[in-house]
Each structure stands twice: as structure tokens, then as C-alpha cells.
Tab-separated table of C-alpha atoms and ligand atoms in Angstrom:
chain	number	residue	atom	x	y	z
I	1	MET	CA	0.912	-23.039	3.378
I	2	LYS	CA	0.595	-20.171	0.870
I	3	VAL	CA	-0.647	-16.676	1.711
I	4	LEU	CA	-3.159	-15.298	-1.153
I	5	LYS	CA	-4.221	-11.606	-1.108
I	6	PHE	CA	-7.046	-10.461	-3.222
I	7	GLY	CA	-7.445	-6.799	-3.864
I	8	GLY	CA	-10.393	-4.358	-3.963
I	9	THR	CA	-11.303	-4.995	-7.597
I	10	SER	CA	-10.609	-8.568	-7.199
I	11	VAL	CA	-13.893	-8.866	-4.706
I	12	GLY	CA	-15.473	-5.824	-6.211
I	13	SER	CA	-18.676	-7.540	-7.171
I	14	ALA	CA	-20.654	-10.782	-6.554
I	15	GLU	CA	-19.115	-12.290	-9.978
I	16	ARG	CA	-15.330	-11.375	-8.814
I	17	MET	CA	-16.076	-13.047	-5.119
I	18	LYS	CA	-17.515	-16.312	-7.006
I	19	ALA	CA	-14.284	-16.213	-9.355
I	20	VAL	CA	-12.211	-15.859	-6.361
I	21	ALA	CA	-13.777	-18.675	-4.873
I	22	ASP	CA	-12.629	-20.778	-7.644
I	23	LEU	CA	-9.206	-19.831	-7.796
I	24	ILE	CA	-8.567	-20.966	-4.104
I	25	GLN	CA	-10.015	-24.551	-4.628
I	26	ASP	CA	-6.935	-26.420	-5.167
I	27	GLY	CA	-7.136	-28.254	-1.754
I	28	GLU	CA	-3.578	-26.715	-0.639
I	29	ALA	CA	-3.586	-25.098	2.689
I	30	LYS	CA	-3.925	-21.157	2.200
I	31	ILE	CA	-4.708	-18.032	4.149
I	32	VAL	CA	-6.875	-15.960	1.850
I	33	VAL	CA	-6.336	-11.969	2.680
I	34	LEU	CA	-8.940	-9.928	1.504
I	35	SER	CA	-9.365	-6.225	1.004
I	36	ALA	CA	-12.772	-4.422	1.105
I	37	MET	CA	-14.602	-4.378	-2.118
I	38	SER	CA	-13.504	-1.765	-4.436
I	39	GLY	CA	-14.673	1.781	-3.796
I	40	THR	CA	-15.716	0.899	-0.013
I	41	THR	CA	-12.778	2.257	1.705
I	42	ASN	CA	-13.121	5.525	-0.269
I	43	GLN	CA	-16.423	5.881	0.746
I	44	LEU	CA	-15.906	5.152	4.698
I	45	VAL	CA	-13.094	7.957	4.309
I	46	GLN	CA	-15.922	10.303	2.969
I	47	ILE	CA	-18.518	9.162	5.766
I	48	ALA	CA	-15.806	9.742	8.299
I	49	GLU	CA	-15.215	13.465	6.739
I	50	LYS	CA	-19.079	14.420	6.989
I	51	LEU	CA	-19.048	12.816	10.562
I	52	TYR	CA	-16.193	14.922	11.476
I	53	GLN	CA	-17.935	18.089	10.180
I	54	ASN	CA	-21.043	17.035	12.244
I	55	ASP	CA	-22.886	16.556	8.950
I	56	ASN	CA	-24.932	13.695	9.920
I	57	LYS	CA	-27.619	14.246	7.228
I	58	GLU	CA	-24.891	13.815	4.679
I	59	ALA	CA	-23.168	11.109	6.826
I	60	ASN	CA	-26.505	8.984	6.649
I	61	ALA	CA	-27.232	9.528	3.096
I	62	LEU	CA	-23.740	8.513	2.268
I	63	ILE	CA	-24.161	5.243	4.816
I	64	ASP	CA	-27.472	4.687	2.982
I	65	ALA	CA	-26.268	4.533	-0.275
I	66	LEU	CA	-23.485	2.412	0.570
I	67	HIS	CA	-25.795	-0.098	2.365
I	68	HIS	CA	-27.922	0.037	-0.748
I	69	THR	CA	-25.096	-1.251	-2.633
I	70	TYR	CA	-24.131	-4.159	-0.370
I	71	LYS	CA	-28.068	-5.184	-0.507
I	72	GLN	CA	-27.801	-5.652	-4.169
I	73	VAL	CA	-24.417	-7.503	-4.082
I	74	VAL	CA	-26.104	-9.817	-1.352
I	75	ASP	CA	-28.693	-10.647	-3.707
I	76	SER	CA	-26.515	-11.528	-6.483
I	77	LEU	CA	-24.093	-13.469	-4.451
I	78	TYR	CA	-26.316	-16.405	-2.880
I	79	THR	CA	-28.868	-18.656	-4.093
I	80	SER	CA	-30.570	-19.619	-0.950
I	81	GLU	CA	-32.922	-17.590	0.539
I	82	GLU	CA	-31.445	-18.638	4.005
I	83	LYS	CA	-28.113	-17.214	3.121
I	84	LYS	CA	-29.382	-13.928	1.877
I	85	LYS	CA	-31.574	-13.424	5.239
I	86	GLN	CA	-28.496	-14.209	6.903
I	87	ALA	CA	-26.269	-11.789	5.121
I	88	GLN	CA	-28.856	-9.062	4.839
I	89	GLU	CA	-28.760	-9.360	8.948
I	90	LEU	CA	-24.947	-9.089	8.698
I	91	LEU	CA	-25.311	-6.137	6.581
I	92	LEU	CA	-28.049	-4.407	9.004
I	93	HIS	CA	-25.636	-4.908	11.619
I	94	HIS	CA	-22.612	-3.234	10.252
I	95	PHE	CA	-24.402	-0.094	8.788
I	96	ASP	CA	-26.402	0.205	12.055
I	97	TYR	CA	-22.805	0.457	13.804
I	98	LEU	CA	-21.925	3.283	11.084
I	99	ARG	CA	-25.382	5.147	11.769
I	100	SER	CA	-24.429	4.926	15.505
I	101	PHE	CA	-21.277	7.248	14.915
I	102	THR	CA	-23.957	9.936	13.842
I	103	LEU	CA	-24.963	10.054	17.598
I	104	ASP	CA	-21.737	10.319	19.374
I	105	LEU	CA	-18.276	12.488	19.551
I	106	PHE	CA	-16.417	11.581	16.562
I	107	THR	CA	-12.458	11.316	16.791
I	108	ILE	CA	-9.743	9.544	15.083
I	109	HIS	CA	-10.490	6.551	17.099
I	110	GLU	CA	-14.039	6.437	15.342
I	111	GLU	CA	-12.898	7.122	12.138
I	112	ARG	CA	-10.283	3.826	12.409
I	113	ALA	CA	-13.400	1.891	13.318
I	114	VAL	CA	-15.522	3.155	10.424
I	115	LEU	CA	-12.660	2.402	8.138
I	116	ALA	CA	-12.331	-1.100	9.471
I	117	GLN	CA	-15.953	-1.955	8.046
I	118	GLY	CA	-14.652	-2.443	4.643
I	119	GLU	CA	-12.579	-5.576	5.154
I	120	LEU	CA	-14.892	-6.712	8.063
I	121	LEU	CA	-17.727	-6.761	5.193
I	122	SER	CA	-15.932	-8.489	2.365
I	123	THR	CA	-14.462	-11.275	4.670
I	124	ALA	CA	-17.979	-12.032	6.268
I	125	LEU	CA	-19.993	-12.096	3.094
I	126	PHE	CA	-17.088	-14.095	1.292
I	127	GLN	CA	-17.300	-16.651	4.229
I	128	PHE	CA	-21.200	-16.820	3.825
I	129	PHE	CA	-20.533	-17.678	-0.020
I	130	LEU	CA	-17.908	-20.482	0.663
I	131	GLU	CA	-20.403	-21.844	3.176
I	132	GLU	CA	-23.482	-21.783	1.004
I	133	GLN	CA	-20.977	-23.549	-1.621
I	134	GLY	CA	-20.177	-26.189	0.780
I	135	ILE	CA	-16.487	-25.396	0.742
I	136	PRO	CA	-14.934	-25.668	4.226
I	137	SER	CA	-13.506	-22.951	5.505
I	138	VAL	CA	-12.610	-20.727	8.724
I	139	LEU	CA	-13.029	-16.893	9.136
I	140	LEU	CA	-10.109	-15.809	11.166
I	141	PRO	CA	-10.617	-12.220	12.642
I	142	ALA	CA	-7.516	-10.272	11.816
I	143	LEU	CA	-7.944	-8.069	15.126
I	144	ASN	CA	-7.060	-11.460	16.742
I	145	PHE	CA	-3.303	-11.374	15.613
I	146	MET	CA	-2.449	-8.396	13.724
I	147	ARG	CA	-0.684	-5.669	15.868
I	148	ILE	CA	1.313	-2.526	15.380
I	149	ASP	CA	3.050	-0.951	18.229
I	150	GLU	CA	3.696	2.197	19.681
I	151	ASN	CA	5.761	3.301	16.685
I	152	GLU	CA	2.987	2.164	14.279
I	153	GLU	CA	5.635	-0.711	13.103
I	154	PRO	CA	4.186	-4.352	13.115
I	155	ASP	CA	4.639	-6.238	16.088
I	156	THR	CA	5.945	-9.369	14.608
I	157	ASP	CA	6.493	-11.370	17.585
I	158	TYR	CA	2.969	-10.695	18.610
I	159	ILE	CA	1.747	-11.614	15.006
I	160	SER	CA	3.429	-14.724	14.822
I	161	LYS	CA	2.388	-15.901	18.510
I	162	ASN	CA	-1.343	-14.980	18.056
I	163	LEU	CA	-1.659	-16.095	14.736
I	164	LYS	CA	-0.528	-19.725	15.526
I	165	THR	CA	-2.673	-19.619	18.521
I	166	GLU	CA	-5.910	-18.811	15.985
I	167	LEU	CA	-4.455	-21.665	13.553
I	168	ASP	CA	-4.085	-24.263	16.138
I	169	LYS	CA	-7.504	-23.752	16.850
I	170	TYR	CA	-8.590	-25.605	13.508
I	171	PRO	CA	-6.279	-28.299	13.178
I	172	ASN	CA	-7.955	-29.933	10.082
I	173	ALA	CA	-8.892	-26.609	8.592
I	174	LYS	CA	-7.259	-25.883	5.567
I	175	LEU	CA	-8.713	-22.937	4.085
I	176	PHE	CA	-8.649	-19.693	6.154
I	177	ILE	CA	-10.131	-16.306	5.345
I	178	THR	CA	-9.098	-13.067	7.001
I	179	GLN	CA	-9.329	-9.290	6.660
I	180	GLY	CA	-6.432	-7.439	5.229
I	181	TYR	CA	-5.528	-3.657	6.048
I	182	ILE	CA	-7.139	-3.856	9.855
I	183	CYS	CA	-5.124	-4.164	13.147
I	184	ARG	CA	-5.032	-3.303	16.649
I	185	ASN	CA	-2.684	-0.634	17.745
I	186	ALA	CA	-0.484	-0.694	21.400
I	187	PHE	CA	-3.337	0.462	23.146
I	188	GLY	CA	-5.718	-2.527	21.731
I	189	GLU	CA	-7.748	-0.059	19.898
I	190	VAL	CA	-8.980	-0.932	16.168
I	191	ASP	CA	-6.356	0.624	13.313
I	192	ASN	CA	-5.123	-0.139	10.216
I	193	LEU	CA	-1.862	-0.438	8.245
I	194	LYS	CA	-2.668	2.638	5.896
I	195	ARG	CA	-4.123	3.072	2.475
I	196	GLY	CA	-3.196	-0.042	0.075
I	197	GLY	CA	-2.408	-1.917	3.379
I	198	SER	CA	-3.795	-5.329	2.595
I	199	ASP	CA	-0.634	-6.242	0.805
I	200	TYR	CA	1.288	-5.484	4.034
I	201	SER	CA	-1.252	-7.797	5.863
I	202	ALA	CA	-0.504	-10.537	3.183
I	203	SER	CA	3.346	-10.236	3.592
I	204	LEU	CA	3.202	-9.957	7.316
I	205	ILE	CA	0.782	-12.938	7.563
I	206	GLY	CA	3.223	-14.967	5.123
I	207	ALA	CA	6.294	-14.051	7.072
I	208	ALA	CA	4.541	-14.889	10.371
I	209	ALA	CA	3.119	-18.382	9.067
I	210	ASP	CA	6.465	-19.237	7.632
I	211	ALA	CA	4.569	-19.210	4.075
I	212	SER	CA	6.001	-20.934	0.977
I	213	GLU	CA	5.005	-18.197	-1.182
I	214	ILE	CA	2.657	-14.885	-0.867
I	215	GLN	CA	0.453	-14.080	-4.069
I	216	ILE	CA	-1.008	-10.770	-4.367
I	217	TRP	CA	-3.781	-10.913	-6.885
I	218	THR	CA	-5.014	-7.551	-8.411
I	219	ASP	CA	-6.478	-6.221	-11.740
I	220	ILE	CA	-3.301	-6.260	-13.813
I	221	ASN	CA	-0.727	-8.864	-14.719
I	222	GLY	CA	2.253	-8.136	-12.301
I	223	MET	CA	4.530	-5.137	-11.760
I	224	HIS	CA	4.539	-3.051	-15.171
I	225	ASN	CA	8.007	-1.080	-16.263
I	226	ASN	CA	6.387	2.067	-15.636
I	227	ASP	CA	3.299	3.577	-14.332
I	228	PRO	CA	0.253	2.353	-16.463
I	229	ARG	CA	-1.918	5.086	-15.218
I	230	VAL	CA	0.102	7.535	-16.689
I	231	VAL	CA	2.156	5.957	-19.948
I	232	LYS	CA	0.505	3.593	-22.511
I	233	ASN	CA	2.546	0.835	-23.965
I	234	THR	CA	3.955	-0.656	-20.648
I	235	PHE	CA	4.598	-4.127	-20.056
I	236	PRO	CA	5.013	-6.850	-17.116
I	237	ILE	CA	8.228	-7.693	-15.638
I	238	ALA	CA	8.712	-11.268	-15.088
I	239	GLU	CA	11.177	-11.155	-12.305
I	240	LEU	CA	12.291	-8.913	-9.843
I	241	SER	CA	14.660	-8.911	-6.765
I	242	PHE	CA	13.020	-8.133	-3.331
I	243	ASP	CA	15.405	-4.728	-3.321
I	244	GLU	CA	14.152	-3.819	-6.608
I	245	ALA	CA	10.557	-4.464	-5.856
I	246	ALA	CA	10.913	-2.571	-2.604
I	247	GLU	CA	12.225	0.289	-4.090
I	248	LEU	CA	9.315	0.397	-6.785
I	249	ALA	CA	6.668	0.016	-4.152
I	250	TYR	CA	8.080	2.524	-1.874
I	251	PHE	CA	8.550	4.979	-4.676
I	252	GLY	CA	5.127	4.856	-6.059
I	253	ALA	CA	4.308	1.638	-7.806
I	254	LYS	CA	0.899	1.465	-6.554
I	255	ILE	CA	0.295	-2.441	-7.449
I	256	LEU	CA	2.418	-2.892	-3.725
I	257	HIS	CA	1.952	-1.101	-0.554
I	258	PRO	CA	5.209	0.789	0.435
I	259	SER	CA	6.352	-1.453	3.083
I	260	SER	CA	4.933	-4.794	1.891
I	261	VAL	CA	8.373	-6.419	0.337
I	262	LEU	CA	10.294	-6.381	3.683
I	263	PRO	CA	8.646	-8.990	5.556
I	264	ALA	CA	8.772	-11.375	2.661
I	265	LYS	CA	12.326	-10.507	1.921
I	266	GLN	CA	13.408	-11.211	5.534
I	267	LYS	CA	12.028	-14.625	5.285
I	268	ASN	CA	13.145	-14.956	1.873
I	269	ILE	CA	9.507	-16.103	0.956
I	270	PRO	CA	8.780	-15.452	-2.901
I	271	VAL	CA	5.930	-12.798	-3.814
I	272	ARG	CA	3.895	-13.356	-6.856
I	273	LEU	CA	1.825	-10.250	-8.471
I	274	LEU	CA	-1.169	-12.260	-10.140
I	275	ASN	CA	-4.163	-11.079	-12.106
I	276	THR	CA	-7.526	-12.090	-11.085
I	277	MET	CA	-9.052	-11.292	-14.427
I	278	GLN	CA	-6.383	-13.336	-16.470
I	279	PRO	CA	-5.251	-15.929	-13.818
I	280	GLU	CA	-3.067	-17.787	-16.419
I	281	ALA	CA	-0.926	-14.807	-17.123
I	282	GLN	CA	2.845	-15.188	-15.872
I	283	GLY	CA	2.587	-11.971	-13.725
I	284	THR	CA	5.780	-11.050	-11.707
I	285	THR	CA	7.989	-13.068	-9.419
I	286	ILE	CA	9.733	-11.297	-6.611
I	287	SER	CA	12.451	-13.229	-4.876
I	288	ALA	CA	16.012	-12.859	-3.710
I	289	GLN	CA	17.152	-13.283	-7.661
I	290	SER	CA	17.092	-10.626	-9.861
I	291	GLY	CA	15.698	-10.975	-13.580
I	292	ARG	CA	17.544	-10.195	-16.642
I	293	GLY	CA	18.153	-6.519	-17.780
I	294	SER	CA	19.838	-3.818	-16.230
I	295	ILE	CA	16.832	-1.079	-16.068
I	296	LYS	CA	13.706	-2.711	-15.124
I	297	ALA	CA	11.358	-0.322	-14.156
I	298	VAL	CA	10.358	3.459	-13.511
I	299	ALA	CA	7.929	4.757	-10.672
I	300	ALA	CA	7.037	8.077	-9.425
I	301	LYS	CA	6.175	9.484	-6.032
I	302	ASP	CA	4.340	12.761	-5.798
I	303	GLY	CA	3.590	14.889	-2.810
I	304	ILE	CA	7.265	15.691	-2.060
I	305	THR	CA	8.478	18.461	-0.439
I	306	ALA	CA	12.305	19.568	-0.899
I	307	ILE	CA	14.070	21.100	2.066
I	308	LYS	CA	17.326	22.722	1.066
I	309	ILE	CA	19.483	24.052	4.273
I	310	LYS	CA	22.377	26.422	3.319
I	311	SER	CA	24.967	27.132	5.658
I	312	GLY	CA	28.471	27.783	4.197
I	313	ARG	CA	29.948	28.051	8.033
I	314	MET	CA	29.059	24.808	9.303
I	315	LEU	CA	28.243	22.225	6.834
I	316	LEU	CA	31.166	20.477	6.409
I	317	ALA	CA	32.104	20.554	10.321
I	318	TYR	CA	31.090	16.844	11.739
I	319	GLY	CA	28.036	16.781	13.490
I	320	PHE	CA	26.086	19.149	11.413
I	321	LEU	CA	24.396	16.533	9.540
I	322	ARG	CA	23.572	14.687	12.542
I	323	SER	CA	21.972	17.732	14.241
I	324	VAL	CA	19.820	18.281	10.744
I	325	PHE	CA	18.607	14.559	10.993
I	326	GLU	CA	17.661	14.979	14.722
I	327	VAL	CA	15.184	17.740	13.764
I	328	PHE	CA	13.558	15.159	11.641
I	329	GLU	CA	14.063	12.094	14.037
I	330	ARG	CA	12.207	14.401	16.643
I	331	TYR	CA	9.161	14.758	14.249
I	332	LYS	CA	9.265	11.065	13.298
I	333	THR	CA	9.297	12.521	9.678
I	334	PRO	CA	11.642	10.144	7.437
I	335	ILE	CA	13.815	11.511	4.911
I	336	ASP	CA	13.660	9.754	1.213
I	337	MET	CA	16.257	11.626	-0.802
I	338	ILE	CA	19.433	13.496	0.133
I	339	THR	CA	22.059	15.627	-1.597
I	340	THR	CA	25.002	17.435	-0.239
I	341	SER	CA	27.142	20.005	-1.609
I	342	GLU	CA	30.171	22.624	0.049
I	343	VAL	CA	27.448	25.049	1.117
I	344	ALA	CA	24.124	23.423	1.211
I	345	VAL	CA	22.272	20.107	2.094
I	346	SER	CA	18.840	19.164	0.149
I	347	LEU	CA	16.723	16.457	1.317
I	348	THR	CA	13.029	15.426	0.717
I	349	ILE	CA	10.239	14.363	2.826
I	350	ASP	CA	6.601	12.959	1.956
I	351	ASN	CA	4.710	13.894	5.222
I	352	PRO	CA	4.385	17.551	5.428
I	353	LYS	CA	2.388	17.203	9.036
I	354	PHE	CA	5.292	19.121	11.094
I	355	LEU	CA	6.873	21.052	8.204
I	356	SER	CA	6.492	24.298	10.018
I	357	GLU	CA	8.146	23.187	13.082
I	358	ILE	CA	10.709	21.331	11.411
I	359	THR	CA	11.514	24.459	9.197
I	360	LYS	CA	11.360	26.589	12.463
I	361	GLU	CA	14.416	24.051	14.208
I	362	LEU	CA	16.137	23.977	10.908
I	363	GLU	CA	16.409	28.096	10.780
I	364	GLU	CA	18.965	27.510	13.738
I	365	TYR	CA	21.763	25.814	11.344
I	366	GLY	CA	21.316	27.713	8.148
I	367	GLN	CA	18.761	29.649	5.768
I	368	VAL	CA	16.015	27.054	4.861
I	369	GLU	CA	14.104	27.145	1.495
I	370	LEU	CA	11.356	24.962	0.523
I	371	ASP	CA	10.009	23.735	-2.854
I	372	LYS	CA	6.678	21.800	-2.543
I	373	ASP	CA	4.661	20.055	-5.137
I	374	GLN	CA	7.689	17.904	-6.218
I	375	THR	CA	7.908	14.524	-7.368
I	376	ILE	CA	10.436	11.618	-7.146
I	377	ILE	CA	11.165	9.677	-10.321
I	378	CYS	CA	12.827	6.425	-9.302
I	379	VAL	CA	14.486	4.494	-11.687
I	380	VAL	CA	15.154	0.912	-10.637
I	381	GLY	CA	17.508	-1.860	-12.292
I	382	ASP	CA	20.794	-3.368	-11.576
I	383	PHE	CA	23.184	-0.716	-12.132
I	384	ILE	CA	26.348	-2.039	-11.349
I	385	ALA	CA	25.856	-5.062	-13.754
I	386	GLU	CA	25.852	-2.398	-16.555
I	387	ARG	CA	28.738	-0.463	-15.241
I	388	SER	CA	28.460	2.283	-17.680
I	389	GLY	CA	25.906	3.729	-20.024
I	390	SER	CA	22.310	3.696	-18.116
I	391	GLY	CA	22.778	7.098	-16.518
I	392	LEU	CA	23.158	8.200	-20.047
I	393	LYS	CA	20.169	7.051	-21.433
I	394	ILE	CA	18.178	8.310	-18.033
I	395	PHE	CA	19.732	11.955	-18.769
I	396	GLU	CA	19.276	11.968	-22.310
I	397	SER	CA	15.603	10.830	-22.134
I	398	LEU	CA	15.141	13.713	-19.972
I	399	LYS	CA	17.328	16.349	-21.167
I	400	ASP	CA	14.284	19.085	-21.423
I	401	ILE	CA	13.130	18.540	-17.990
I	402	PRO	CA	14.330	20.489	-14.862
I	403	LEU	CA	15.845	18.181	-12.401
I	404	ARG	CA	16.079	19.622	-8.745
I	405	MET	CA	17.855	16.685	-7.200
I	406	ILE	CA	19.736	13.534	-8.168
I	407	SER	CA	20.610	10.761	-6.171
I	408	TYR	CA	22.857	7.749	-7.424
I	409	GLY	CA	24.807	5.160	-5.778
I	410	GLY	CA	22.620	5.237	-2.350
I	411	SER	CA	21.827	1.540	-3.700
I	412	LYS	CA	22.834	-0.316	-6.490
I	413	ASN	CA	19.261	-0.631	-7.477
I	414	ASN	CA	17.897	2.726	-7.565
I	415	ILE	CA	18.643	6.203	-9.525
I	416	SER	CA	16.186	8.947	-8.215
I	417	LEU	CA	15.561	12.149	-9.520
I	418	LEU	CA	13.204	15.087	-8.416
I	419	ILE	CA	11.165	17.042	-10.697
I	420	ASN	CA	8.182	19.514	-10.345
I	421	THR	CA	4.857	17.354	-10.523
I	422	THR	CA	3.985	19.333	-13.514
I	423	ASP	CA	6.873	17.573	-15.441
I	424	LYS	CA	5.926	14.038	-13.952
I	425	GLU	CA	3.790	12.799	-17.012
I	426	ARG	CA	5.908	13.979	-19.447
I	427	ALA	CA	9.386	12.726	-17.671
I	428	LEU	CA	7.486	9.083	-17.459
I	429	VAL	CA	6.486	9.182	-20.874
I	430	LEU	CA	10.121	10.147	-22.140
I	431	LEU	CA	11.858	7.545	-19.890
I	432	ASN	CA	9.207	5.120	-21.676
I	433	GLU	CA	10.505	5.952	-24.828
I	434	GLY	CA	14.329	6.492	-24.025
I	435	ILE	CA	15.196	3.824	-21.694
I	436	PHE	CA	12.335	0.869	-22.873
I	437	GLU	CA	11.990	2.293	-26.420
I	438	ARG	CA	8.322	2.277	-26.403
I	439	ASN	CA	6.235	4.067	-28.712
I	440	THR	CA	3.696	6.089	-26.553
I	441	ASN	CA	2.217	8.252	-28.833
I	442	ASN	CA	-0.819	5.982	-30.018
I	443	ALA	CA	-1.470	3.294	-27.812
M	1	ADP	P1	-5.781	-3.656	-5.458
M	1	ADP	O1	-7.041	-2.919	-5.239
M	1	ADP	O2	-5.807	-5.125	-6.190
M	1	ADP	O3	-4.881	-3.856	-4.179
M	1	ADP	P2	-4.532	-1.449	-6.148
M	1	ADP	O4	-5.141	-0.446	-7.134
M	1	ADP	O5	-4.140	-1.183	-5.360
M	1	ADP	O6	-4.797	-2.993	-6.541
M	1	ADP	O7	-2.967	-1.752	-7.247
M	1	ADP	C1	-3.144	-2.096	-8.703
M	1	ADP	C2	-3.117	-1.260	-9.752
M	1	ADP	O8	-1.717	-0.466	-9.510
M	1	ADP	C3	-2.853	-1.424	-11.273
M	1	ADP	O9	-4.254	-1.489	-11.510
M	1	ADP	C4	-2.258	-0.111	-11.777
M	1	ADP	O10	-3.093	1.088	-12.186
M	1	ADP	C5	-1.689	0.458	-10.322
M	1	ADP	N1	-0.041	0.554	-11.009
M	1	ADP	C6	0.758	1.816	-10.596
M	1	ADP	N2	2.012	1.260	-10.964
M	1	ADP	C7	2.150	0.321	-11.369
M	1	ADP	C8	3.172	-0.721	-11.956
M	1	ADP	N3	4.395	-0.355	-12.117
M	1	ADP	N4	2.588	-1.855	-12.513
M	1	ADP	C9	1.496	-2.219	-12.152
M	1	ADP	N5	0.632	-1.771	-11.656
M	1	ADP	C10	0.710	-0.518	-11.262
M	2	LIG	N1	-9.249	-1.355	1.487
M	2	LIG	C1	-7.983	-0.893	2.005
M	2	LIG	C2	-7.756	0.446	1.211
M	2	LIG	O1	-8.606	0.692	0.186
M	2	LIG	C3	-6.839	-1.745	2.047
M	2	LIG	C4	-6.557	-2.217	0.779
M	2	LIG	O2	-7.157	-2.301	-0.136
M	2	LIG	O3	-5.101	-2.675	0.348
M	2	LIG	O4	-6.830	1.242	1.134
M	3	MG	MG1	-3.557	-2.203	-3.580
């Protein structure tokens, strides 16, 4: 069994959906995980914002506009009048459901139900298309088996057990279609795996089904050595280890959801990143094996806050760091980077939700300074293998960029640097020229 996930652009139009149907017909058993059509989740977020604001007029206008777009997709996706009618009825059902939220109190629970509509629509429309083409397939409702627990972590036992129950209902089926991103939470309510979460769904489903391979089909030919949205002349990397890929995903390489590597790593299932627009391209294979080359790639994660706690008196006393970490634990706020000195400890967080509460509690232990609008630059590779020289290239490339924190040695795969977000673009370009010797001037 293989798991194939197709992202928003890969199912972003009637044409793209037809191309996906062509890619999945080799007769091998597979579970196909679909995202919402590109742009849909962003539009649902906007609709939810208007509903929160009680701006029903604007919410209805946005819902009508999205409904109109989908009507056009239906018109060009199907050939028979019967399927078109069936699909238009399906649209009416989903869009009337969205309209019903303008009549009621709107809370986070309703918001999650709104956000789930994108994947429910794309999979239902795709299943209708397969039916029209006479391709046997089964639509599996992800809400019957994907679940997160009270800590918002995937409930892997539940997922395995319930996915198996769903699959066992169709002993002769080979092709299953399901929704990425959406799940239920510990209270049984509709929830989601956060933005970009369809990759995570695919990886969790792959691990639950003991898949032989997980394929993430997107709009680029694999993981590139640098952020292609910021830097010209980037190139795909043929092979990455699970750890290298996990670091890149966590530190900002948008091609993969930050948590999506771990479930595959735990079951040692290779993950291939492939391009729907260029299916013959090699892409990237992520496995237990690392590819050649010491420095593989660079990624950047924005929205970071650096917190410095200065306490000459207490820093080296044992128990001090524990007290500091406990503050973050109490507010369920993960720490990304940490550096220490004789008189101070600096750390970074990417979720500022409880920043003022955290700051207040930390002030009991010393003087607290905050730097907002920071970016972590993460350089990923096999640094032990090279032993010397890789640090030099990085620091030489960045000699004109102020570095706020440096983290090296946490793992053999990662050197992280904290800089001002205003310097990010320049830093990524300089690293592309300095480490990968790419000319970024004219591409
Ligand atoms: P999908 O909708 O298929 O999930 P995403 O937009 O989430 O696609 O992810 C693919 C995009 O990730 C690419 O189009 C690219 O702009 C961006 N990206 C950022 N960093 C990288 C990287 N290092 N390698 C490849 N793509 C990257
Ligand atoms: N549709 C969701 C999003 O746009 C999930 C995904 O595409 O992975 O974030
Ligand atoms: Mg994505």
C-alpha cells in the first residue's frame, strides 16, 4: 500500500484534478490524500474572520464568490449532465451549510467546521470524477479515523485502529480517497492539523497503514537547497535523511508541514517529494539514508521572539534552567533555540500567545529582555562528516549580517542562527552564493 498526497495546486482546477486521476491509475493499492483546492482554505479563513466580526453581509458575499468559483469547476470537470447535477447539489449542500453560520453564534468550534469544507469539497468532487470515468474507488471520511488528543497530538493508536476498520469494510478495493488536514479532537469535534496539515495527514496515514512509501505531490520538483520564494537559482536535493528533512520542515521549508517527517521516520517509510506538473522529475527521497554533500540546504522560520533572562546570581545554580523551562511548559509553549552564558540565557519561541504571562513569571528569576520580529536561519547537513570548514563558509557568507544567537552541536544536522527578519532575504541570498556557489544576481 502506498499513500499519495496531492496539495492545493495539484488539485487546484478541473484540469489539475484530471491530471491527478491519470497519476493514480497504475492498479497498485493506494490511499490518496487530497488538500483543498488552492486558495480555498485562505478564503475560508477570510469567511470565518467576517463571521467572527458579525459582518454577515461580507461573509455572504465571500461565500457566494467561492460558490461561483466551484460552480465553474464543476462545469468543466464532468461531461455528463447527470454528474454535473449531482456535483452542483453537493456544492449547494456545502455552501448552504457555510451560509447557515451567518445565523448563529460564531465560535472557534464553528470556525473549525468552516475550515474543514475545503477538503470535504475537493475529495467529494474528485470521487465523482473517478465515478464518471468508471475508475473504482472508495471515499474514506477522514473524520472517521483521524483524531488528535487533548494535547493536540495525533492519537496514533486510535488512527491505526479506525483506519483499519474503515479499510476492512472494502476488502476488494484498491483505490481509496480521503481528506488531508481535517480530523476530530479529543471531544469528538471537527478540528484540523493546522495550516499545511495535509502532509501530516499523509504521513500519519502512511504510518498507520504500514505503507511501503509516502508520496507528497506538489508544485515543485522536491526539496530545494534554499527557499525558492526568496532566492533565485535554487536546486532540488535528490536525497535527504529523515532528520535532515525534519529540521528543514520544522525550520520553515514550506514544502512539508513541520511535523510531517516524524511518523514516517518512526516506521522507516520512505517519503518522496514529487512534482505534479513534472511527474517524471526525480524529486527528493527522504529515508534513513542521507545523500552526498555536507551542507544540504538552508531554511528560514519567521515570527520568532527571542527572550533573554539575565541573572548573574542564579544562572549556574542547578535547578535554575529547570525553573525557566517549567514556565514555558506551564504555557505549553515550545522553545526552538537556546544559548547560555555565565550571566544570561537566551531562548526563542514561535508562539507568542502567552508571551506577557511568560515574561511576567520569568521576571521572578532575573531581568527579561525581548526581541521580536526575529528569524531563525537553519543550515542543514551532515556536519560531523565534514568535521571542519563548514562553519567557516556559513560565517564568512554572513559576515555583514548581525547574528543575535548561534546554535551548533544540538544535533549533527543543524546549525541555527537568529537574525532580524529584515536581514532574512539578504542572508538567504548570501548563503546561496557562499555555500552553494550559486549566482543569484540575474536568475
Ligand atoms: P502544497 O499546496 O502542494 O502543499 P505548498 O505551497 O504547501 O504546496 O508547498 C510547496 C511550496 O513550498 C513550493 O511551491 C515552494 O514555494 C515552497 N518552498 C519553500 N521552501 C522550499 C524548499 N526548500 N524546497 C521546495 N519548496 C519550498
Ligand atoms: N488546506 C489546508 C491548508 O491550506 C491544508 C493543506 O493544504 O495542507 O492549509
Ligand atoms: Mg503544503
